[in-house]
JSON list of C-alpha atoms in Angstrom, two decimals:
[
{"chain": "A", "resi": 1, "resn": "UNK", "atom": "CA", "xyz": [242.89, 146.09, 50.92]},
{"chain": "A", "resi": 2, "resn": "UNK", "atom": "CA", "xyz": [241.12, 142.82, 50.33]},
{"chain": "A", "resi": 3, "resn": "UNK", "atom": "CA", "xyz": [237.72, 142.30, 51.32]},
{"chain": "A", "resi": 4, "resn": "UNK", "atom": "CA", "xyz": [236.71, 139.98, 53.99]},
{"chain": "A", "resi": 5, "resn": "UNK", "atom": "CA", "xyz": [233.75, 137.79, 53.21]},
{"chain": "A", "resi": 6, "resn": "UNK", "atom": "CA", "xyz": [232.73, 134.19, 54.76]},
{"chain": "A", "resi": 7, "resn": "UNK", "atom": "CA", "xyz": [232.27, 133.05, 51.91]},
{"chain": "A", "resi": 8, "resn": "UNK", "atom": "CA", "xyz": [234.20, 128.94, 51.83]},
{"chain": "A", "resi": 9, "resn": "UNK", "atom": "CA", "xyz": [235.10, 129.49, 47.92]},
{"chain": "A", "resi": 10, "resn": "UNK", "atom": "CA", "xyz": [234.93, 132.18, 44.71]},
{"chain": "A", "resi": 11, "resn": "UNK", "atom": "CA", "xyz": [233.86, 129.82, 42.76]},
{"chain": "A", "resi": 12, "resn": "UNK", "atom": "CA", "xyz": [231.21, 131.57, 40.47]},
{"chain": "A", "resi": 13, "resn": "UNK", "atom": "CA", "xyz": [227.88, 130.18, 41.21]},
{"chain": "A", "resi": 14, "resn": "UNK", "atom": "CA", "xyz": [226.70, 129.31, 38.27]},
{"chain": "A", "resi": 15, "resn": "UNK", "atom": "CA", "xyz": [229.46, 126.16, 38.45]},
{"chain": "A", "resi": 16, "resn": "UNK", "atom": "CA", "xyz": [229.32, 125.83, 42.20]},
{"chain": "A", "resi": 17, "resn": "UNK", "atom": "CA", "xyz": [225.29, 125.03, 42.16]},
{"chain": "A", "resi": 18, "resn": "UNK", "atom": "CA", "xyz": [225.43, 123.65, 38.84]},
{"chain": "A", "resi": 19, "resn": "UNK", "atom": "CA", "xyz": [223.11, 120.03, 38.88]},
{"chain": "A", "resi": 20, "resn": "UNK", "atom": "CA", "xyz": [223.55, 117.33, 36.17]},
{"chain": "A", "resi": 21, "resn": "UNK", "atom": "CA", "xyz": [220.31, 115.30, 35.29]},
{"chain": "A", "resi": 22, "resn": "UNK", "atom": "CA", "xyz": [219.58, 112.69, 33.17]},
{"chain": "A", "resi": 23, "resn": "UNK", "atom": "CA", "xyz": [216.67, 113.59, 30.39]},
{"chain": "A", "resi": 24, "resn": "UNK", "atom": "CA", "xyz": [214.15, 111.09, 30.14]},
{"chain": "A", "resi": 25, "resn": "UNK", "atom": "CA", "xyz": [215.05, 110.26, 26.60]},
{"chain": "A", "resi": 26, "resn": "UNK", "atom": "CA", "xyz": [218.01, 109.13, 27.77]},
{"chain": "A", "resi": 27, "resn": "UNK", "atom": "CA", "xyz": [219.85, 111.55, 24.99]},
{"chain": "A", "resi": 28, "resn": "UNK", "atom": "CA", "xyz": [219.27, 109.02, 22.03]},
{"chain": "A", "resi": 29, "resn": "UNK", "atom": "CA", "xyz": [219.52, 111.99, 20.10]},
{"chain": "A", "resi": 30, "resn": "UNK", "atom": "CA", "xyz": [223.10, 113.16, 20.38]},
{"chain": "A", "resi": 31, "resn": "UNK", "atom": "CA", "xyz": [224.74, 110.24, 22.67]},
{"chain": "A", "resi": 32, "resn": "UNK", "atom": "CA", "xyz": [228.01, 111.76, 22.20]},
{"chain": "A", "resi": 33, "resn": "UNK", "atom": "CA", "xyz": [227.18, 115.17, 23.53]},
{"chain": "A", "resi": 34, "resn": "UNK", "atom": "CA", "xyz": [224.30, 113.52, 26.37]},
{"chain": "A", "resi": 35, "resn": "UNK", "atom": "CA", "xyz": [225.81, 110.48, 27.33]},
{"chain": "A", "resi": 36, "resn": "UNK", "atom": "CA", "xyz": [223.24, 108.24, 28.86]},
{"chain": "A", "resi": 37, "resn": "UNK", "atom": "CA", "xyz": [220.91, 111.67, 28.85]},
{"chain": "A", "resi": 38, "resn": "UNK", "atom": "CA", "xyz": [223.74, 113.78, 31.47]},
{"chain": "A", "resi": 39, "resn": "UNK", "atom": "CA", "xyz": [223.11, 116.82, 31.21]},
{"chain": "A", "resi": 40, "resn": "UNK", "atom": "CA", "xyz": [224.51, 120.00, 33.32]},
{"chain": "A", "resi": 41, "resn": "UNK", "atom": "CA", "xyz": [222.02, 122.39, 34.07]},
{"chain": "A", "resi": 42, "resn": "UNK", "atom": "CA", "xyz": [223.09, 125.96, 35.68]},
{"chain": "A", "resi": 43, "resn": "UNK", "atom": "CA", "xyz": [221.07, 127.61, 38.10]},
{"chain": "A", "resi": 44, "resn": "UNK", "atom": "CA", "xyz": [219.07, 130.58, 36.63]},
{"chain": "A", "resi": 45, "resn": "UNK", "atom": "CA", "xyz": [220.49, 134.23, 37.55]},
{"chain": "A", "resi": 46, "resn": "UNK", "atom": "CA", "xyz": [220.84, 138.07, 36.50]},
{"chain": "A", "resi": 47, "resn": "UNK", "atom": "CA", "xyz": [222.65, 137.10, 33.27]},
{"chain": "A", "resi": 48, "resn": "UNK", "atom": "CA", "xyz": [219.87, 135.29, 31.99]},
{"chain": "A", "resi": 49, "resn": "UNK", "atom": "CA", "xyz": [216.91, 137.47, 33.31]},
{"chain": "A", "resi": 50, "resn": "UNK", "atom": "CA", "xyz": [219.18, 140.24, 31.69]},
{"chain": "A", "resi": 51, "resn": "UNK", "atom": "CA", "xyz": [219.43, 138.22, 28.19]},
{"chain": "A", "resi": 52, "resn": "UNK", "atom": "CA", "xyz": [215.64, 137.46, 28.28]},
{"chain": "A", "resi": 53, "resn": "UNK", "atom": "CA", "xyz": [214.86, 141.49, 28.95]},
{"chain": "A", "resi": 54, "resn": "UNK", "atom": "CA", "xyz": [217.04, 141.89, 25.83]},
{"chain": "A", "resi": 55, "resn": "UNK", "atom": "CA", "xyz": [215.51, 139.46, 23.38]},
{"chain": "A", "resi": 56, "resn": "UNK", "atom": "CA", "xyz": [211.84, 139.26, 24.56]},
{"chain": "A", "resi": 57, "resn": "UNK", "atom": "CA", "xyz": [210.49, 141.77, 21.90]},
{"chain": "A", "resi": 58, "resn": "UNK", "atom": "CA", "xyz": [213.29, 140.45, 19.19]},
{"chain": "A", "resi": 59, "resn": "UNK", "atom": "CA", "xyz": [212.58, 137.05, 19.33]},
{"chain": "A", "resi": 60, "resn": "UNK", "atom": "CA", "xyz": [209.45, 134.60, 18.14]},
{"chain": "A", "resi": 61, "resn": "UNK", "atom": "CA", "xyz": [208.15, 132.46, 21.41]},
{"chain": "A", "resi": 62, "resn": "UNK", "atom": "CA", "xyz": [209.89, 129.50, 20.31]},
{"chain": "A", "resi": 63, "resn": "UNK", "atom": "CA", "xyz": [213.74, 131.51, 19.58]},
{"chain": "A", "resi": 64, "resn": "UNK", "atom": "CA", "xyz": [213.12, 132.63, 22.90]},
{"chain": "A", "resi": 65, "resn": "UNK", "atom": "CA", "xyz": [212.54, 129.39, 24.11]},
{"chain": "A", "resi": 66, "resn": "UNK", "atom": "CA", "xyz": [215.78, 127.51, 22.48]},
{"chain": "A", "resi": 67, "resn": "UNK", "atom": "CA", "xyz": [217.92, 130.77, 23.55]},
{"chain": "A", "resi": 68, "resn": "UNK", "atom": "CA", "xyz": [216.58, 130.07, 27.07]},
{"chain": "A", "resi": 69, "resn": "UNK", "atom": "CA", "xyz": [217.81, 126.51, 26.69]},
{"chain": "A", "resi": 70, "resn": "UNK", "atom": "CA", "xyz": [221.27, 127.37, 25.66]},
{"chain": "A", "resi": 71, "resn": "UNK", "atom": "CA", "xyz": [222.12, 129.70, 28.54]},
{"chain": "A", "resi": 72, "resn": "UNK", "atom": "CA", "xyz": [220.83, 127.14, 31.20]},
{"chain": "A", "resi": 73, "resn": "UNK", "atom": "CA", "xyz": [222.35, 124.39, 30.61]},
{"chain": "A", "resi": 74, "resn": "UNK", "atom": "CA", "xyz": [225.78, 122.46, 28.77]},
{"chain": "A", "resi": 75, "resn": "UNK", "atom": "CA", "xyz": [224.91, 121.63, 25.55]},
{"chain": "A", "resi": 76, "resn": "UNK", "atom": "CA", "xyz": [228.62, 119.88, 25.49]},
{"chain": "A", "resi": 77, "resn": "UNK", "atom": "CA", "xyz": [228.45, 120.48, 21.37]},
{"chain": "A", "resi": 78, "resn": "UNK", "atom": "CA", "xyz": [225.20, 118.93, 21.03]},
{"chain": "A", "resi": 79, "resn": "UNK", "atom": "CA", "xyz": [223.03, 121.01, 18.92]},
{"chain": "A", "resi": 80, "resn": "UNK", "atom": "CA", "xyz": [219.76, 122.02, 19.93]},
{"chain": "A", "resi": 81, "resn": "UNK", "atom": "CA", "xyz": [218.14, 121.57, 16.89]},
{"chain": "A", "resi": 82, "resn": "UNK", "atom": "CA", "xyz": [218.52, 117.59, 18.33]},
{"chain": "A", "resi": 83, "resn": "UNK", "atom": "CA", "xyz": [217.28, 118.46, 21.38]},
{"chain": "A", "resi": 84, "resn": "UNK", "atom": "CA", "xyz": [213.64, 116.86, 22.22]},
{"chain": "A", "resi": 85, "resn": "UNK", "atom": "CA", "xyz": [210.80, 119.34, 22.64]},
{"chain": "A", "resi": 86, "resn": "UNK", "atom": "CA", "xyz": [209.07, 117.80, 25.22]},
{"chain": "A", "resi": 87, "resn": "UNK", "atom": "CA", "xyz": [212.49, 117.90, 27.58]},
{"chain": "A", "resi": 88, "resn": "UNK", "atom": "CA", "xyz": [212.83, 121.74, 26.89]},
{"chain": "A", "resi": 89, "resn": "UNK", "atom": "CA", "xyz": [210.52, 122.85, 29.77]},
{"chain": "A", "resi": 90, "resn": "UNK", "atom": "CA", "xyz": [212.12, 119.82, 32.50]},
{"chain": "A", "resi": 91, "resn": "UNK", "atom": "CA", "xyz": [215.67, 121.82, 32.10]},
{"chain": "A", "resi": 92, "resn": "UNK", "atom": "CA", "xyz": [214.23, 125.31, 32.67]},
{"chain": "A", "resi": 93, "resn": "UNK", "atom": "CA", "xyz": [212.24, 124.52, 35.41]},
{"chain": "A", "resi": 94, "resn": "UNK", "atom": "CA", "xyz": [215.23, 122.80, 37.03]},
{"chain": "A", "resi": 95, "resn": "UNK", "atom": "CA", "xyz": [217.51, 125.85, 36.54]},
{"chain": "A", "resi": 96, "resn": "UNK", "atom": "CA", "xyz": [214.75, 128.25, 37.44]},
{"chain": "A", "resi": 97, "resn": "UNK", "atom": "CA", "xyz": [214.62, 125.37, 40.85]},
{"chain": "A", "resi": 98, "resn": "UNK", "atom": "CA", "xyz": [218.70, 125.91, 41.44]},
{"chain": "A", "resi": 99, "resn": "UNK", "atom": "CA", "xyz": [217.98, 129.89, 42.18]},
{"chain": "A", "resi": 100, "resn": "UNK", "atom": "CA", "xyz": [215.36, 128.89, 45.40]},
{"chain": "A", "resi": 101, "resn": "UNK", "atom": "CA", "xyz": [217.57, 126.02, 46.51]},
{"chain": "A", "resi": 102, "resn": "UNK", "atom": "CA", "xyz": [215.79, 123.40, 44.42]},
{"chain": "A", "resi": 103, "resn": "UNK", "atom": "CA", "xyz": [212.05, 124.14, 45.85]},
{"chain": "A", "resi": 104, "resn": "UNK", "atom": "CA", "xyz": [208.95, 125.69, 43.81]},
{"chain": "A", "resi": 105, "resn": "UNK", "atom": "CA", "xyz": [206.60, 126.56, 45.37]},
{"chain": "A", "resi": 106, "resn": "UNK", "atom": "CA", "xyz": [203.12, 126.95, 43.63]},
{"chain": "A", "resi": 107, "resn": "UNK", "atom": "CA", "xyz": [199.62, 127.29, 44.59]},
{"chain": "A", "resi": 108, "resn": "UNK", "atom": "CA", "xyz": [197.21, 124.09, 44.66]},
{"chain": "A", "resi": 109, "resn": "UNK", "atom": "CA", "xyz": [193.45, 124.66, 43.24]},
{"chain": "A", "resi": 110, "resn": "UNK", "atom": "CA", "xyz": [191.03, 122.10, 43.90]},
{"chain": "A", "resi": 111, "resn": "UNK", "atom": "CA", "xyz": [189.15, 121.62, 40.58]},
{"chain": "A", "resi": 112, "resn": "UNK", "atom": "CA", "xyz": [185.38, 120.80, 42.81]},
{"chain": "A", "resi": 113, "resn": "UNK", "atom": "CA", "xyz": [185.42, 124.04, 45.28]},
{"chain": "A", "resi": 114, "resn": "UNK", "atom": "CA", "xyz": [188.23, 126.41, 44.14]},
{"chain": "A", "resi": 115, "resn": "UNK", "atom": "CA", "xyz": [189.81, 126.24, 47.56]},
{"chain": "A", "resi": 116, "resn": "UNK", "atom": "CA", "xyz": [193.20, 126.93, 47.20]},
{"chain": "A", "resi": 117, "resn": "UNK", "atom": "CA", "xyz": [196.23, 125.92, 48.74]},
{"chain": "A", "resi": 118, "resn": "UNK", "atom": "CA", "xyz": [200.23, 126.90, 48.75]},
{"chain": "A", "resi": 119, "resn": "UNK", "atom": "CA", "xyz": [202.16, 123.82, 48.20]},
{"chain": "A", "resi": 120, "resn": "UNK", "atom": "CA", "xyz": [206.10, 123.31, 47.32]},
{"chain": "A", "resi": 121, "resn": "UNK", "atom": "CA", "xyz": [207.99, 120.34, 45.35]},
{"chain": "A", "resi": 122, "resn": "UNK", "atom": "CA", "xyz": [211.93, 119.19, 45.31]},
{"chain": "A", "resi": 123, "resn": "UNK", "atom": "CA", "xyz": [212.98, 119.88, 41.66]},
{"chain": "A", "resi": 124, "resn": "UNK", "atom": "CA", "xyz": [214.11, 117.55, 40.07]},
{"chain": "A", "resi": 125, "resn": "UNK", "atom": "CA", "xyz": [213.85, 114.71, 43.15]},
{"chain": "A", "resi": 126, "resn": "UNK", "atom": "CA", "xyz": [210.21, 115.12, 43.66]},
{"chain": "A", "resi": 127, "resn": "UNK", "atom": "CA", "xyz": [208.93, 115.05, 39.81]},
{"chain": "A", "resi": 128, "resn": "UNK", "atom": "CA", "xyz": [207.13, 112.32, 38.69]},
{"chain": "A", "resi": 129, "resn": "UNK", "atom": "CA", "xyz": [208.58, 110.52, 35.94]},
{"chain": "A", "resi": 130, "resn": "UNK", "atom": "CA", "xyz": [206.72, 109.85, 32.84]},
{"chain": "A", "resi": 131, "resn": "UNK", "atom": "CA", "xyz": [207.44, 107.93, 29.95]},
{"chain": "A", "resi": 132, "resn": "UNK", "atom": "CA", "xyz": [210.92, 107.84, 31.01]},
{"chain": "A", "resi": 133, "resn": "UNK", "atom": "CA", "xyz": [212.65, 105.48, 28.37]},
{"chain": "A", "resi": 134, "resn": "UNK", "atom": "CA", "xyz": [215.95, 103.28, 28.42]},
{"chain": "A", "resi": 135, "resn": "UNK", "atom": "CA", "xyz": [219.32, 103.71, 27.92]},
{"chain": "A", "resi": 136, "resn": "UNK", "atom": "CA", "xyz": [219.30, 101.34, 25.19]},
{"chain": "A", "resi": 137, "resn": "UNK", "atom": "CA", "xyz": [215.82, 103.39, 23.52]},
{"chain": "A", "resi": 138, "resn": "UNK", "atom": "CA", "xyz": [216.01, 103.09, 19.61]},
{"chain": "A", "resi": 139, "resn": "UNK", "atom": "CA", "xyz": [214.09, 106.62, 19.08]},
{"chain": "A", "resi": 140, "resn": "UNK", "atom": "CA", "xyz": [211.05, 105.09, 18.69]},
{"chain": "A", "resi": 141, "resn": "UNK", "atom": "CA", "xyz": [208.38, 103.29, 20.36]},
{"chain": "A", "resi": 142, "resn": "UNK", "atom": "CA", "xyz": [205.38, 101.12, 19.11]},
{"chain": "A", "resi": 143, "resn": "UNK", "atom": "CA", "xyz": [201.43, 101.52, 19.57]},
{"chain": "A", "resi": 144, "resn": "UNK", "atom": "CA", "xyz": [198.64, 99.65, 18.08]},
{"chain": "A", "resi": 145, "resn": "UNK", "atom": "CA", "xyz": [195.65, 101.32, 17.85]},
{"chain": "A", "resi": 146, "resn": "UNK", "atom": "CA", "xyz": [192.34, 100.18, 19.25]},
{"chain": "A", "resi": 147, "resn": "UNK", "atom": "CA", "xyz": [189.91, 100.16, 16.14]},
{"chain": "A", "resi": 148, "resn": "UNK", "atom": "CA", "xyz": [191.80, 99.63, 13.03]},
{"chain": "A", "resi": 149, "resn": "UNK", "atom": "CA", "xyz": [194.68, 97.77, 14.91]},
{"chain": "A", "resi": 150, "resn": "UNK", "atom": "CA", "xyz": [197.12, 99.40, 12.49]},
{"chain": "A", "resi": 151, "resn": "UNK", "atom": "CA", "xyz": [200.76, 98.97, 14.06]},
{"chain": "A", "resi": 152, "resn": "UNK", "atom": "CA", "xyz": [201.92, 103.11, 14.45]},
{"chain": "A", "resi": 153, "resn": "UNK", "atom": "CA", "xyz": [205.94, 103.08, 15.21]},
{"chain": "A", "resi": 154, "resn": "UNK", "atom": "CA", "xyz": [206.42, 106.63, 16.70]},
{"chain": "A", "resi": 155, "resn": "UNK", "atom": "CA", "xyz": [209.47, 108.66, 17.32]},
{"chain": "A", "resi": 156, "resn": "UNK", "atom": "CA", "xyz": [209.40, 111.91, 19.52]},
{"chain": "A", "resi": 157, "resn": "UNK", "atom": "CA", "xyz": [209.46, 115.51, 18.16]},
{"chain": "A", "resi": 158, "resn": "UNK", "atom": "CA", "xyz": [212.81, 117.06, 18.07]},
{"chain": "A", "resi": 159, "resn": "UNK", "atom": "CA", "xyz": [213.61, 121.16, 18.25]},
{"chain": "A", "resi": 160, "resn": "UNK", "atom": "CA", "xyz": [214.26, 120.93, 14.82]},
{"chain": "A", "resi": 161, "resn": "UNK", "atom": "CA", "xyz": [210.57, 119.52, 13.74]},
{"chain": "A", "resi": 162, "resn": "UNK", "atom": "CA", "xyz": [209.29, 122.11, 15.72]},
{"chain": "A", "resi": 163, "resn": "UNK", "atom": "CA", "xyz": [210.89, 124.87, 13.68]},
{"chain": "A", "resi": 164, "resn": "UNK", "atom": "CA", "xyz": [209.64, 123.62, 10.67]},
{"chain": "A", "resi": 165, "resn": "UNK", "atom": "CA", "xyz": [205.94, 123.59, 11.68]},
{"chain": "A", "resi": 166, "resn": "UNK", "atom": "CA", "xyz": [206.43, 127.19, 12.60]},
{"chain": "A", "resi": 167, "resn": "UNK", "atom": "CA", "xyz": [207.93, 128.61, 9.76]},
{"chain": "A", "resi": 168, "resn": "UNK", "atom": "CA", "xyz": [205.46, 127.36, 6.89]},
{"chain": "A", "resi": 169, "resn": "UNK", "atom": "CA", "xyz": [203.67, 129.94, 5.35]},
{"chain": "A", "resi": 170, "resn": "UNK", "atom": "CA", "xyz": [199.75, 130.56, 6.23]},
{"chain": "A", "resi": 171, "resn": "UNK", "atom": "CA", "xyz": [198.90, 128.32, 2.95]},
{"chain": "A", "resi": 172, "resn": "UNK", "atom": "CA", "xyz": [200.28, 125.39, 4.38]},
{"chain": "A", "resi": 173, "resn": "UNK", "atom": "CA", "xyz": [199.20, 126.12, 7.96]},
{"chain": "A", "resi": 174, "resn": "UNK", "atom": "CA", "xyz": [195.53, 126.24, 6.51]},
{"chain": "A", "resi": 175, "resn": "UNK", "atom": "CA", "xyz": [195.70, 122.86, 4.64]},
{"chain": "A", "resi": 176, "resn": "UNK", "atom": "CA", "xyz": [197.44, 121.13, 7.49]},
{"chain": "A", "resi": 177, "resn": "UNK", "atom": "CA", "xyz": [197.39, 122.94, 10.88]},
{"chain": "A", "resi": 178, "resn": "UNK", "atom": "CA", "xyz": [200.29, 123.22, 13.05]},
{"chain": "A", "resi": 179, "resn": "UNK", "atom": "CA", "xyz": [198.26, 120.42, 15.86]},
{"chain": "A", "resi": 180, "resn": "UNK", "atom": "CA", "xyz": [197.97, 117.95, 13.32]},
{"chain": "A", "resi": 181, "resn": "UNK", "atom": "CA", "xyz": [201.03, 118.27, 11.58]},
{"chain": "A", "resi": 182, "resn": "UNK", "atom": "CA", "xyz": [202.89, 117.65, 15.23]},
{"chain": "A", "resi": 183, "resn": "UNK", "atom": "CA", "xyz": [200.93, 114.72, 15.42]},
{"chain": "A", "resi": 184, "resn": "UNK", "atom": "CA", "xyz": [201.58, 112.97, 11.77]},
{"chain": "A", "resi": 185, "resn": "UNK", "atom": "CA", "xyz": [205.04, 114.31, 11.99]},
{"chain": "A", "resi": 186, "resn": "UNK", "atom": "CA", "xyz": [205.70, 111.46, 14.58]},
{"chain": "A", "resi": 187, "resn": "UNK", "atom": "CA", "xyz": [204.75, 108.17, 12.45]},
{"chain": "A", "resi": 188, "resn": "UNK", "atom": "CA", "xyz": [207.95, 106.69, 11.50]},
{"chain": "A", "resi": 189, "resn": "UNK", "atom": "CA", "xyz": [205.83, 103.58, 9.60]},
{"chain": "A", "resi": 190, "resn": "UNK", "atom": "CA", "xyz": [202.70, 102.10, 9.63]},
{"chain": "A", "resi": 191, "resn": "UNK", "atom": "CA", "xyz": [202.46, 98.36, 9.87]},
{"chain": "A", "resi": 192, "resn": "UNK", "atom": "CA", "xyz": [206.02, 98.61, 8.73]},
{"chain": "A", "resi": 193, "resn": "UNK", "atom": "CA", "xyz": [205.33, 100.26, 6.01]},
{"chain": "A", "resi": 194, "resn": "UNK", "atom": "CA", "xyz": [206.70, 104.35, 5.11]},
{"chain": "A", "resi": 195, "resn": "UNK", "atom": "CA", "xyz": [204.24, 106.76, 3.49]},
{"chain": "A", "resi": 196, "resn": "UNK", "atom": "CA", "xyz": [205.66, 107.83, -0.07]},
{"chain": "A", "resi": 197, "resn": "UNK", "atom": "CA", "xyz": [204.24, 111.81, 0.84]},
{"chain": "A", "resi": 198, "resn": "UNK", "atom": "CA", "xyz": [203.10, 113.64, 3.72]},
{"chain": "A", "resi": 199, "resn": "UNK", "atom": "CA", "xyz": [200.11, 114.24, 1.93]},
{"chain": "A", "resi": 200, "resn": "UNK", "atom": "CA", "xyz": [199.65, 109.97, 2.26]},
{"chain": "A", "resi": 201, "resn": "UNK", "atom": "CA", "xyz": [199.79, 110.07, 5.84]},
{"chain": "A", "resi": 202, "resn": "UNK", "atom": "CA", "xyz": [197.37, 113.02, 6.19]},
{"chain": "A", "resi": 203, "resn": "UNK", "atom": "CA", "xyz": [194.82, 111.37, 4.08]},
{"chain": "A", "resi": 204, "resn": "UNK", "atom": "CA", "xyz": [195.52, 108.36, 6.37]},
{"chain": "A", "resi": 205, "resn": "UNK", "atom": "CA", "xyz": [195.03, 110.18, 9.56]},
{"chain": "A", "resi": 206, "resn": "UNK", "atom": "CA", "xyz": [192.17, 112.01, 8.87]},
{"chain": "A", "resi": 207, "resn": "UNK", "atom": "CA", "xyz": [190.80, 108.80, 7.89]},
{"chain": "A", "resi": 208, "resn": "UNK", "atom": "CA", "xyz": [190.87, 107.69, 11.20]},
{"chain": "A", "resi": 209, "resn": "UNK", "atom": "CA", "xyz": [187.88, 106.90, 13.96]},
{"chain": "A", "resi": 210, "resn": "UNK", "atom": "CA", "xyz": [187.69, 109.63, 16.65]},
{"chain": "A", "resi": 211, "resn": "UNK", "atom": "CA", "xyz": [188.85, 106.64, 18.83]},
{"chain": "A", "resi": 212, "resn": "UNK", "atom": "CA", "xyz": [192.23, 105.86, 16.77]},
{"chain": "A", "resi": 213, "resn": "UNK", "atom": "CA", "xyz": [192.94, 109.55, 16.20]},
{"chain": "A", "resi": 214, "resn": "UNK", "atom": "CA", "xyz": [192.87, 110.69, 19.83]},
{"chain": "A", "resi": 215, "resn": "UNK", "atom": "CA", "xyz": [194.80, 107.65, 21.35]}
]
């Protein structure tokens, strides 16, 4: 005997409350897999709190991470290697938004008198935007900075940077920690000019004012 439900389709949910959003890099990376930055991302359920129970003690932080990102969202053939670091978290926090109807909810501390307050936001319709680029972005963007007035093009991290800053060996970490190689790994050119060796642009950067080096 068939059940009886009231349920309008059998759709499995994971495509019925599937959301596409557009990443913030516009998907400059792969363009053929994220036109325009589309990407589908599938609301979080049992299967993947059942994958992360399984793989939380086998995995480093970061494989768990990019695992993460492959069972929330359509990669379309894209490989996550491509994938910018940055946009990692914005896809897990929308599929973890997609099991609770789209709303977080969190809890607001004021920084002056620790009073605290629970608060809720629209994911993704209520994040702020920043440093959203266009759909025409060329994968980097220019900065000049304030002291030397060196022109710094700069190019965001991708997955597959990040992998290699974590899988040096503790030699190389020592000479050039993982912080500041994230940071030099960036500079595509310097006053249009490319550093021969990475050892050029450290000496560069550490040559730096305080000023130049933060900013």
């Amino acid at each position: 005997m068939p059940i009886k439900t009231n349920l309008k389709s059998m759709t499995p949910r994971r495509q019925q409350y599937k959301k596409e959003i557009t990443l913030l890099s516009h998907g400059y990376t792969s363009p053929q897999a994220w036109p325009d930055g589309k990407l589908t991302v599938f609301p979080w359920d049992n299967s993947i709190d059942q994958w992360l129970v399984e793989n939380v003690r086998k995995l480093g932080k970061q494989e768990l991470v990019y695992g993460l990102l492959r069972h929330c969202c359509d990669l379309n053939g894209g490989n996550v290697d491509d994938f910018i670091v940055d946009e990692i978290n914005v896809v897990l926090l929308v599929s973890r938004a997609l099991s609770t109807e789209g709303v977080v909810q969190y809890t607001a501390i004021c920084p002056y008198c620790g009073a605290k307050k629970q608060e809720q936001i629209k994911v993704p319709d209520e994040l702020e935007k920043v440093g959203e680029k266009t759909s025409d972005y060329p994968g980097f963007d220019l900065i000049t900075l304030p002291e030397v007035n060196d022109v710094v093009k700069l190019r965001p991290l991708i997955v597959k940077d990040e992998k290699l800053v974590i899988s040096r060996k503790d030699e190389e970490k020592r000479a050039i920690p993982d912080t500041e190689l994230r940071t030099i790994m960036r500079v595509v050119s310097i006053n249009d000019s490319k550093p021969d060796t990475l050892e050029e642009l450290v000496t560069w950067y550490r040559a730096l004012s305080p000023k130049d080096a933060k900013f």
